[in-house]
Short mmCIF file of C-alpha atoms in Angstrom, two decimals:
data_model
loop_
_atom_site.label_atom_id
_atom_site.label_comp_id
_atom_site.label_asym_id
_atom_site.label_seq_id
_atom_site.Cartn_x
_atom_site.Cartn_y
_atom_site.Cartn_z
CA MET I 849 0.00 0.00 0.00
CA SER I 850 1.48 3.34 -1.06
CA GLN I 851 2.23 5.95 1.59
CA PRO I 852 0.74 9.46 1.36
CA ASN I 853 3.02 12.32 0.39
CA ALA I 854 4.00 14.01 3.66
CA GLU I 855 3.98 17.41 1.96
CA TYR I 856 0.20 17.21 1.65
CA CYS I 857 -0.61 15.81 5.09
CA GLY I 858 -0.72 19.13 6.94
CA TYR I 859 -2.81 22.25 6.55
CA ARG I 860 -1.64 24.68 3.90
CA SER I 861 -3.36 28.01 3.38
CA PRO I 862 -5.02 28.41 -0.03
CA LEU I 863 -3.82 32.01 0.08
CA SER I 864 -0.31 30.67 -0.46
CA THR I 865 -1.05 27.57 -2.54
CA ARG I 866 -3.62 29.12 -4.93
CA TYR I 867 -4.18 32.83 -4.71
CA ALA I 868 -1.57 35.33 -3.52
CA SER I 869 1.50 36.42 -5.50
CA PRO I 870 4.97 34.96 -4.80
CA GLU I 871 6.19 38.46 -3.88
CA MET I 872 3.55 38.92 -1.19
CA GLN I 873 4.07 35.39 0.08
CA PHE I 874 7.81 36.02 0.43
CA LEU I 875 7.17 39.24 2.32
CA PHE I 876 5.33 37.27 5.01
CA SER I 877 7.68 34.28 4.90
CA GLU I 878 9.80 33.02 7.77
CA GLN I 879 12.94 33.58 5.72
CA HIS I 880 12.15 37.25 5.20
CA LYS I 881 11.06 37.74 8.80
CA PHE I 882 14.11 36.27 10.46
CA SER I 883 16.65 37.68 8.04
CA THR I 884 15.06 41.09 8.72
CA TRP I 885 15.57 40.51 12.44
CA ARG I 886 19.24 40.02 11.70
CA LYS I 887 19.37 43.16 9.58
CA LEU I 888 17.83 45.10 12.45
CA TRP I 889 20.45 43.79 14.89
CA ILE I 890 23.12 44.95 12.42
CA ILE I 891 21.45 48.37 12.07
CA LEU I 892 21.35 48.73 15.86
CA ALA I 893 25.01 47.76 16.20
CA LYS I 894 26.05 50.18 13.44
CA ALA I 895 24.21 53.07 15.08
CA GLN I 896 25.65 52.18 18.49
CA LYS I 897 29.15 52.14 16.99
CA GLU I 898 28.65 55.56 15.42
CA LEU I 899 27.60 56.93 18.79
CA GLY I 900 30.67 55.59 20.58
CA LEU I 901 29.84 52.13 21.92
CA ASP I 902 32.44 49.40 21.65
CA VAL I 903 31.35 47.71 18.42
CA THR I 904 34.00 46.67 15.90
CA ASP I 905 33.99 46.49 12.12
CA ALA I 906 34.87 42.80 12.41
CA GLN I 907 31.74 42.16 14.44
CA LEU I 908 29.58 43.99 11.91
CA ALA I 909 31.16 42.12 9.01
CA GLU I 910 30.61 38.79 10.74
CA MET I 911 26.92 39.58 11.30
CA GLU I 912 26.44 40.76 7.71
CA ALA I 913 27.96 37.53 6.41
CA HIS I 914 25.17 35.54 8.07
CA VAL I 915 22.10 37.66 7.33
CA SER I 916 20.34 35.10 5.13
CA ASP I 917 21.61 31.70 6.28
CA VAL I 918 19.08 31.21 9.05
CA ASP I 919 19.32 27.78 10.70
CA PHE I 920 15.60 27.13 11.16
CA LYS I 921 16.04 23.71 12.76
CA ALA I 922 18.46 25.04 15.35
CA ALA I 923 16.15 27.99 16.08
CA ALA I 924 13.17 25.65 16.52
CA ALA I 925 15.17 23.51 18.93
CA GLU I 926 16.20 26.58 20.94
CA GLU I 927 12.64 27.88 21.04
CA LYS I 928 11.43 24.52 22.32
CA LEU I 929 13.80 24.96 25.26
CA THR I 930 13.40 28.69 25.91
CA ARG I 931 9.75 29.15 24.83
CA HIS I 932 10.87 32.49 23.41
CA ASP I 933 11.23 33.01 19.69
CA VAL I 934 13.45 36.11 19.79
CA MET I 935 15.93 34.67 22.28
CA ALA I 936 16.03 31.44 20.28
CA HIS I 937 17.15 33.39 17.23
CA VAL I 938 19.56 35.51 19.27
CA HIS I 939 21.26 32.31 20.45
CA VAL I 940 21.41 30.78 16.96
CA PHE I 941 22.73 34.00 15.41
CA ALA I 942 25.31 34.33 18.21
CA LYS I 943 26.59 30.80 17.55
CA GLN I 944 27.03 31.70 13.89
CA CYS I 945 28.72 34.97 14.86
CA PRO I 946 30.85 34.19 17.95
CA THR I 947 32.85 37.41 17.65
CA ALA I 948 29.71 39.54 17.48
CA ALA I 949 27.81 37.54 20.11
CA PRO I 950 28.42 40.05 22.95
CA ILE I 951 26.79 42.95 21.10
CA ILE I 952 23.84 41.22 19.36
CA HIS I 953 20.53 42.62 20.65
CA LEU I 954 22.44 44.99 22.96
CA GLY I 955 19.99 47.02 25.06
CA ALA I 956 17.04 45.88 22.97
CA THR I 957 13.76 44.22 23.83
CA SER I 958 12.02 41.59 21.73
CA CYS I 959 9.76 44.21 20.19
CA TYR I 960 12.79 45.96 18.73
CA VAL I 961 13.05 43.20 16.14
CA GLY I 962 9.44 41.99 16.25
CA ASP I 963 7.59 45.28 15.87
CA ASN I 964 10.12 46.99 13.64
CA THR I 965 10.08 43.98 11.31
CA ASP I 966 6.29 44.11 11.21
CA LEU I 967 6.41 47.78 10.28
CA LEU I 968 8.88 47.06 7.48
CA ILE I 969 6.61 44.26 6.23
CA LEU I 970 3.50 46.46 6.40
CA LYS I 971 5.30 49.14 4.40
CA GLY I 972 6.49 46.56 1.87
CA GLY I 973 3.00 45.10 1.58
CA LEU I 974 1.46 48.49 0.86
CA GLU I 975 4.12 49.14 -1.76
CA LEU I 976 3.25 45.83 -3.46
CA LEU I 977 -0.50 46.47 -3.41
CA LEU I 978 -0.61 50.06 -4.63
CA PRO I 979 0.75 49.45 -8.18
CA LYS I 980 -1.76 46.62 -8.62
CA LEU I 981 -4.62 48.77 -7.39
CA VAL I 982 -3.62 51.59 -9.70
CA GLY I 983 -3.31 49.09 -12.55
CA VAL I 984 -6.95 48.16 -12.02
CA ILE I 985 -7.91 51.84 -11.86
CA LYS I 986 -6.08 52.53 -15.11
CA ARG I 987 -7.63 49.65 -17.01
CA LEU I 988 -11.17 50.29 -15.79
CA SER I 989 -10.77 53.99 -16.61
CA GLU I 990 -9.80 53.06 -20.16
CA PHE I 991 -12.85 50.80 -20.31
CA SER I 992 -15.10 53.58 -19.06
CA VAL I 993 -13.86 55.96 -21.76
CA GLU I 994 -14.23 53.31 -24.46
CA TYR I 995 -17.88 52.71 -23.52
CA ARG I 996 -18.77 56.20 -22.31
CA GLU I 997 -21.53 56.61 -24.93
CA LEU I 998 -23.02 53.10 -24.94
CA PRO I 999 -26.49 53.39 -23.32
CA THR I 1000 -27.56 50.74 -20.85
CA LEU I 1001 -30.33 50.31 -18.33
CA GLY I 1002 -29.60 51.87 -14.98
CA PHE I 1003 -30.97 50.11 -11.93
CA THR I 1004 -32.28 51.33 -8.60
CA HIS I 1005 -33.63 48.76 -6.13
CA LEU I 1006 -32.41 46.26 -8.77
CA GLN I 1007 -35.32 47.46 -10.91
CA PRO I 1008 -34.84 49.11 -14.31
CA ALA I 1009 -34.47 52.87 -13.93
CA GLN I 1010 -33.36 55.78 -16.12
CA LEU I 1011 -30.67 54.93 -18.66
CA THR I 1012 -27.00 55.42 -17.94
CA THR I 1013 -24.01 54.27 -20.03
CA VAL I 1014 -21.71 51.28 -19.63
CA GLY I 1015 -18.77 53.63 -19.17
CA LYS I 1016 -20.53 55.84 -16.63
CA ARG I 1017 -21.41 52.83 -14.47
CA CYS I 1018 -17.75 51.80 -14.55
CA THR I 1019 -16.70 55.22 -13.20
CA LEU I 1020 -18.68 54.44 -10.04
CA TRP I 1021 -16.40 51.46 -9.48
CA VAL I 1022 -13.30 53.49 -10.24
CA GLN I 1023 -14.33 56.26 -7.88
CA ASP I 1024 -14.47 53.79 -4.98
CA LEU I 1025 -11.09 52.37 -5.99
CA LEU I 1026 -9.62 55.88 -6.00
CA MET I 1027 -10.77 56.26 -2.40
CA ASP I 1028 -9.02 52.99 -1.59
CA GLU I 1029 -5.84 54.21 -3.28
CA ARG I 1030 -5.95 57.38 -1.21
CA ALA I 1031 -6.44 55.40 2.00
CA LEU I 1032 -3.67 52.88 1.31
CA ARG I 1033 -1.27 55.59 0.15
CA GLY I 1034 -2.04 57.53 3.32
CA CYS I 1035 -1.28 54.45 5.41
CA ARG I 1036 2.03 53.98 3.64
CA ASP I 1037 3.08 57.62 3.79
CA ASN I 1038 2.08 58.06 7.44
CA LEU I 1039 3.68 54.83 8.63
CA ARG I 1040 6.53 55.33 11.08
CA PHE I 1041 9.20 53.14 12.65
CA ARG I 1042 9.12 51.97 16.26
CA GLY I 1043 12.83 52.58 16.60
CA VAL I 1044 14.59 51.84 19.91
CA LYS I 1045 12.26 52.39 22.85
CA GLY I 1046 13.03 49.67 25.39
CA THR I 1047 10.76 47.37 27.37
CA THR I 1048 8.03 49.86 28.27
CA GLY I 1049 8.88 52.61 25.82
CA THR I 1050 10.99 54.70 28.21
CA GLN I 1051 14.39 53.92 26.59
CA ALA I 1052 15.77 53.21 30.06
CA SER I 1053 18.10 50.41 28.90
CA PHE I 1054 19.62 52.61 26.22
CA LEU I 1055 19.99 55.52 28.63
CA GLN I 1056 22.01 53.16 30.82
CA LEU I 1057 24.15 52.04 27.85
CA PHE I 1058 25.03 55.66 27.11
CA ALA I 1059 25.74 56.57 30.74
CA GLY I 1060 22.70 58.80 31.10
CA ASP I 1061 23.28 60.77 27.89
CA GLY I 1062 19.73 61.35 26.68
CA GLU I 1063 20.82 63.15 23.53
CA LYS I 1064 22.75 60.10 22.38
CA VAL I 1065 19.72 57.91 23.02
CA LYS I 1066 17.62 60.26 20.88
CA ALA I 1067 20.30 60.19 18.20
CA LEU I 1068 20.36 56.37 18.32
CA ASP I 1069 16.59 56.28 17.78
CA GLN I 1070 16.91 58.58 14.76
CA LYS I 1071 19.90 56.78 13.24
CA VAL I 1072 18.24 53.37 13.50
CA THR I 1073 15.11 54.82 11.91
CA GLU I 1074 17.06 56.30 9.01
CA LEU I 1075 19.08 53.12 8.46
CA ALA I 1076 15.77 51.24 8.19
CA CYS I 1077 14.70 53.72 5.45
CA PHE I 1078 11.95 55.38 7.47
CA GLY I 1079 11.62 59.15 7.67
CA LYS I 1080 10.21 59.22 11.19
CA CYS I 1081 9.72 57.04 14.22
CA TYR I 1082 6.81 57.15 16.64
CA ALA I 1083 7.55 59.72 19.35
CA VAL I 1084 6.09 57.52 22.08
CA THR I 1085 5.34 53.81 22.36
CA GLY I 1086 4.58 51.29 25.04
CA GLN I 1087 6.43 48.04 24.71
CA THR I 1088 4.91 47.89 21.22
CA TYR I 1089 3.94 50.49 18.70
CA SER I 1090 0.25 51.25 19.08
CA ARG I 1091 -1.98 48.57 17.57
CA LYS I 1092 -4.02 51.48 16.25
CA VAL I 1093 -1.50 51.41 13.40
CA ASP I 1094 -2.52 47.86 12.51
CA LEU I 1095 -6.18 48.81 12.77
CA GLU I 1096 -5.74 51.76 10.43
CA ILE I 1097 -4.07 49.61 7.80
CA VAL I 1098 -6.41 46.62 8.10
CA SER I 1099 -9.35 49.06 7.99
CA ALA I 1100 -8.10 50.38 4.66
CA LEU I 1101 -7.62 46.85 3.34
CA ALA I 1102 -11.07 45.78 4.56
CA SER I 1103 -12.54 48.85 2.86
CA LEU I 1104 -10.80 47.80 -0.35
CA GLY I 1105 -12.40 44.39 0.12
CA ALA I 1106 -15.83 46.00 0.32
CA THR I 1107 -15.16 47.93 -2.90
CA ILE I 1108 -14.05 44.80 -4.72
CA HIS I 1109 -17.05 42.83 -3.47
CA LYS I 1110 -19.45 45.51 -4.70
CA LEU I 1111 -17.72 45.80 -8.07
CA CYS I 1112 -17.57 42.05 -8.66
CA SER I 1113 -21.16 41.59 -7.50
CA ASP I 1114 -22.20 44.08 -10.18
CA LEU I 1115 -20.20 42.10 -12.75
CA ARG I 1116 -21.92 38.89 -11.67
CA LEU I 1117 -25.35 40.50 -12.02
CA LEU I 1118 -24.48 41.88 -15.45
CA ALA I 1119 -23.15 38.46 -16.50
CA SER I 1120 -26.49 36.92 -15.52
CA ARG I 1121 -28.14 39.39 -17.91
CA LYS I 1122 -25.56 38.47 -20.60
CA GLU I 1123 -24.67 42.14 -21.02
CA LEU I 1124 -21.07 41.90 -19.83
CA GLU I 1125 -18.69 39.02 -19.10
CA GLU I 1126 -15.32 38.52 -17.49
CA PRO I 1127 -12.59 36.75 -19.51
CA PHE I 1128 -13.29 33.12 -20.36
CA GLU I 1129 -10.54 30.96 -21.88
CA SER I 1130 -11.29 28.68 -24.82
CA THR I 1131 -10.49 25.59 -22.73
CA GLN I 1132 -12.13 26.78 -19.51
CA ILE I 1133 -14.95 24.68 -18.04
CA GLY I 1134 -17.83 26.51 -16.40
CA SER I 1135 -19.61 23.50 -14.93
CA SER I 1136 -18.85 19.79 -14.64
CA ALA I 1137 -22.49 19.01 -15.43
CA MET I 1138 -23.70 21.91 -17.59
CA ALA I 1139 -21.26 22.20 -20.45
CA TYR I 1140 -22.79 25.39 -21.83
CA LYS I 1141 -22.15 27.47 -18.70
CA ARG I 1142 -19.79 30.47 -18.52
CA ASN I 1143 -19.77 31.11 -14.81
CA PRO I 1144 -18.20 34.38 -13.55
CA MET I 1145 -15.76 32.39 -11.41
CA ARG I 1146 -13.13 35.14 -11.13
CA SER I 1147 -15.65 37.63 -9.82
CA GLU I 1148 -17.01 34.97 -7.49
CA ARG I 1149 -13.49 34.31 -6.21
CA CYS I 1150 -12.99 38.02 -5.57
CA CYS I 1151 -16.25 38.16 -3.62
CA ALA I 1152 -15.33 35.09 -1.59
CA ILE I 1153 -11.88 36.33 -0.58
CA ALA I 1154 -13.09 39.92 -0.14
CA ARG I 1155 -15.66 38.74 2.41
CA HIS I 1156 -12.86 37.16 4.43
CA LEU I 1157 -10.83 40.36 4.12
CA ILE I 1158 -13.75 42.46 5.36
CA THR I 1159 -14.12 40.32 8.49
CA LEU I 1160 -10.48 40.87 9.49
CA HIS I 1161 -11.28 44.46 10.42
CA ALA I 1162 -12.96 43.20 13.60
CA ASN I 1163 -9.82 41.30 14.61
CA ALA I 1164 -7.62 44.39 14.33
CA ALA I 1165 -10.16 46.53 16.20
CA ASN I 1166 -10.55 44.04 19.02
CA THR I 1167 -6.79 43.56 19.35
CA LEU I 1168 -6.29 47.30 19.84
CA ALA I 1169 -9.16 47.40 22.32
CA VAL I 1170 -7.66 44.78 24.66
CA GLN I 1171 -4.08 46.07 24.83
CA TRP I 1172 -3.83 46.79 28.55
CA MET I 1173 -1.46 49.49 29.73
CA GLU I 1174 1.91 49.21 27.91
CA ARG I 1175 0.93 45.90 26.19
CA THR I 1176 -0.38 42.39 26.63
CA LEU I 1177 0.72 39.36 24.66
CA ASP I 1178 -2.75 38.36 23.47
CA ASP I 1179 -2.11 40.44 20.37
CA SER I 1180 0.70 38.20 19.10
CA ALA I 1181 -1.06 35.05 17.84
CA ASN I 1182 -3.95 37.09 16.44
CA ARG I 1183 -1.66 39.44 14.52
CA ARG I 1184 0.24 36.52 12.98
CA LEU I 1185 -3.05 35.56 11.33
CA THR I 1186 -4.74 38.90 10.75
CA LEU I 1187 -1.93 40.97 9.23
CA SER I 1188 -0.68 38.29 6.87
CA GLU I 1189 -4.15 37.22 5.75
CA ALA I 1190 -5.26 40.81 5.22
CA PHE I 1191 -2.39 41.51 2.85
CA LEU I 1192 -2.47 38.12 1.12
CA SER I 1193 -6.24 38.40 0.65
CA ALA I 1194 -6.01 41.93 -0.74
CA ASP I 1195 -3.21 40.81 -3.03
CA ALA I 1196 -5.22 37.84 -4.31
CA CYS I 1197 -8.27 40.03 -4.95
CA LEU I 1198 -6.29 42.67 -6.83
CA MET I 1199 -4.46 40.11 -8.96
CA THR I 1200 -7.77 38.55 -9.94
CA LEU I 1201 -9.49 41.88 -10.50
CA LEU I 1202 -6.60 43.05 -12.67
CA ASN I 1203 -7.07 39.96 -14.82
CA ILE I 1204 -10.82 40.60 -15.04
CA SER I 1205 -10.37 44.25 -15.98
CA GLN I 1206 -8.02 43.35 -18.81
CA GLY I 1207 -10.57 41.14 -20.55
CA LEU I 1208 -14.09 42.46 -19.94
CA VAL I 1209 -16.42 41.60 -22.82
CA VAL I 1210 -19.45 43.79 -23.64
CA TYR I 1211 -22.44 42.61 -25.65
CA PRO I 1212 -24.07 45.74 -27.14
CA LYS I 1213 -26.84 43.82 -28.93
CA VAL I 1214 -27.99 42.18 -25.70
CA ILE I 1215 -27.89 45.57 -23.97
CA GLU I 1216 -29.90 47.07 -26.84
CA ARG I 1217 -32.50 44.31 -26.59
CA ASN I 1218 -32.83 44.78 -22.83
CA ILE I 1219 -33.25 48.52 -23.30
CA ALA I 1220 -35.97 47.89 -25.88
CA GLN I 1221 -38.00 46.03 -23.28
CA GLU I 1222 -38.02 48.98 -20.88
CA LEU I 1223 -37.41 52.18 -22.86
CA PRO I 1224 -40.96 52.49 -24.25
CA PHE I 1225 -42.28 52.97 -20.72
CA MET I 1226 -39.49 55.42 -19.86
CA ALA I 1227 -40.17 57.40 -23.05
CA THR I 1228 -43.85 58.05 -22.37
CA GLU I 1229 -43.21 61.52 -20.91
CA ASN I 1230 -41.16 62.43 -24.01
CA VAL I 1231 -44.00 61.23 -26.23
CA ILE I 1232 -46.50 63.35 -24.30
CA MET I 1233 -44.27 66.43 -24.57
CA ALA I 1234 -43.83 65.91 -28.31
CA MET I 1235 -47.61 65.63 -28.79
CA VAL I 1236 -48.19 68.82 -26.79
CA GLN I 1237 -45.64 70.64 -28.97
CA ALA I 1238 -47.55 69.33 -32.02
CA GLY I 1239 -50.77 70.90 -30.70
CA GLY I 1240 -52.25 68.07 -28.63
CA ASP I 1241 -53.94 68.26 -25.23
CA ARG I 1242 -51.70 66.96 -22.46
CA GLN I 1243 -54.50 65.36 -20.43
CA VAL I 1244 -55.94 63.57 -23.44
CA CYS I 1245 -52.47 62.35 -24.47
CA HIS I 1246 -51.67 61.22 -20.92
CA GLU I 1247 -54.84 59.09 -20.82
CA LYS I 1248 -54.05 57.58 -24.24
CA ILE I 1249 -50.52 56.68 -23.11
CA ARG I 1250 -51.79 55.32 -19.78
CA VAL I 1251 -54.18 52.92 -21.45
CA LEU I 1252 -51.67 51.75 -24.07
CA SER I 1253 -48.94 51.29 -21.41
CA HIS I 1254 -51.16 49.07 -19.29
CA GLU I 1255 -52.07 47.00 -22.34
CA ALA I 1256 -48.41 46.59 -23.26
CA GLY I 1257 -47.52 45.79 -19.65
CA ALA I 1258 -50.08 43.01 -19.62
CA GLN I 1259 -48.50 41.49 -22.73
CA VAL I 1260 -45.12 41.43 -20.96
CA LYS I 1261 -46.18 40.27 -17.50
CA GLN I 1262 -49.13 38.01 -18.24
CA HIS I 1263 -48.14 36.49 -21.57
CA GLY I 1264 -44.31 36.74 -21.52
CA ARG I 1265 -44.25 38.68 -24.78
CA ASP I 1266 -42.05 41.59 -25.86
CA ASN I 1267 -42.97 45.12 -24.94
CA ASP I 1268 -45.15 46.32 -27.86
CA LEU I 1269 -46.01 49.81 -26.58
CA ILE I 1270 -44.32 51.51 -29.52
CA GLU I 1271 -46.24 49.39 -32.01
CA ARG I 1272 -49.45 50.34 -30.20
CA ILE I 1273 -48.54 54.02 -30.42
CA ARG I 1274 -47.75 53.68 -34.12
CA GLY I 1275 -51.10 51.98 -34.66
CA ASP I 1276 -53.11 54.72 -32.93
CA ALA I 1277 -54.16 57.52 -35.31
CA TYR I 1278 -54.08 60.00 -32.43
CA PHE I 1279 -50.27 59.99 -32.49
CA ALA I 1280 -49.98 60.57 -36.26
CA PRO I 1281 -48.50 64.10 -35.81
CA ILE I 1282 -45.32 62.73 -34.16
CA LEU I 1283 -44.81 59.37 -35.86
CA GLY I 1284 -42.12 60.81 -38.13
CA ASP I 1285 -40.11 61.84 -35.07
CA LEU I 1286 -40.75 58.71 -33.02
CA ASP I 1287 -37.37 57.07 -33.73
CA LYS I 1288 -35.60 60.25 -32.63
CA ILE I 1289 -37.77 60.48 -29.51
CA LEU I 1290 -36.84 56.88 -28.67
CA ASP I 1291 -33.10 57.12 -29.38
CA PRO I 1292 -31.49 55.70 -26.18
CA LYS I 1293 -28.62 58.20 -26.39
CA THR I 1294 -31.06 61.03 -25.71
CA PHE I 1295 -31.88 59.44 -22.33
CA THR I 1296 -28.35 59.29 -20.86
CA GLY I 1297 -27.99 62.96 -19.95
CA ARG I 1298 -24.37 64.07 -19.45
CA ALA I 1299 -23.10 60.53 -18.77
CA ALA I 1300 -20.53 60.52 -21.60
CA ASP I 1301 -19.20 63.96 -20.66
CA GLN I 1302 -19.08 62.99 -17.00
CA VAL I 1303 -16.84 60.04 -17.86
CA VAL I 1304 -14.36 62.21 -19.75
CA GLU I 1305 -14.32 64.84 -17.02
CA PHE I 1306 -13.95 62.25 -14.26
CA VAL I 1307 -11.01 60.50 -15.90
CA ARG I 1308 -9.32 63.82 -16.68
CA ASP I 1309 -9.85 65.46 -13.29
CA GLU I 1310 -9.84 62.53 -10.85
CA VAL I 1311 -8.01 59.58 -12.39
CA GLU I 1312 -5.16 61.06 -14.41
CA PRO I 1313 -3.65 63.04 -11.48
CA VAL I 1314 -3.42 59.75 -9.53
CA LEU I 1315 -1.89 57.84 -12.46
CA VAL I 1316 0.81 60.51 -12.77
CA LYS I 1317 1.95 59.76 -9.22
CA TYR I 1318 2.66 56.17 -10.24
CA ALA I 1319 4.28 56.79 -13.60
CA GLY I 1320 6.46 53.77 -14.39
CA ASN I 1321 5.10 51.85 -11.38
CA ILE I 1322 1.67 50.64 -12.51
CA GLU I 1323 1.06 46.92 -12.80
CA THR I 1324 -0.85 46.34 -16.04
CA GLY I 1325 0.71 43.17 -17.42
CA SER I 1326 -1.31 40.05 -18.14
CA VAL I 1327 -1.74 38.01 -14.98
CA GLY I 1328 -1.86 34.22 -14.98
CA LEU I 1329 -4.18 32.78 -12.37
CA ALA I 1330 -4.90 29.44 -10.75
CA ILE I 1331 -8.45 28.22 -11.23
#
């Protein structure tokens, strides 16, 4: 009897096996995390050396030589003994760097590497997401301009309403995405470093290292921050940086999830009406039983993952709420799940949405047919106005239209037939004065108001200034996806 493959005998997150990009997965990987810890110990030692502590070039060189070669098995064995992940890695790193061992983690608390690494990862995650988000904005903006004049039924209460255009509807999606871009960019630009703050944020251990010289401690904080490529550090912290930072970022990501869910729900509804479809490969199978089906599986995937992303907001909010005094450790396990899954989920959604936006298919004839079923009712006021201008009595015309509309409505609702109101109007001698203008009165483009102009103005005034900020850093390439 064959043995199962051990690789597949434990839980693996579908976010890593199916959905998120390799770049985002690496950002939240153990390799990246622990090599970043080592980089932070080197940064601390360099800054301490510059400010006069006894740190040698040989020690720094030894540490730099072992940044990436993390011995995970040895660290796991140490952690099993010490029950402390940071000290386990301090011990393993010290064994690899015996000369530097005395100055590794000097004066620092666990949150020096833990929190500062998290902040670097959060910053990196935002920098990976923003070009993808802007890529979606760019493509959907191009789509909105392309279809700015194509009339389509608008819907309120999911009931046919006044006409809009395919492009104008798309600008509603883009406008929400622009708000998400603004929020995520704000998170990135406002993000600060924790720096060196000590066990309760007072910097007491570093003040002792520098013999009570507070100015040198302040300088150390600034130098470490600059070496980590941050402009500023938080002026005050407890043992950790405030978990309000996590909440702000996860809130922005959850908000993006809500935008994507709304957008992709609209696409699913439009696909059910056969007016618009997401890409569908020639070999793709929509259903194992119903061979004819073209299910909107990408949009459904986005909705599924986006719902998970939305729920993570509550985790971040609750974690902030229960941080007693300078900190409690009940944030740790939750954050390991929440922060990584928020970014991986957002990444998966944006990758999929980028693919969708690159291959949207519009069916104008279906849209035209659907308009034809509803426009006659919407056009009744225009017909009445035209008759009045031709010398008719408004009240008489209104009653004529009312009766014919009810008759046509009965044909649609009771007998399942097409809307024949226009044929009824053409067949009524009363409307003879306007029959020559009836096609013009019923032209769908005359019912869309300023929709086409609004699209052009929106893209020019709202979208293009954002795209300029990302010139040369917009992800628009074709994206291959797992089914």
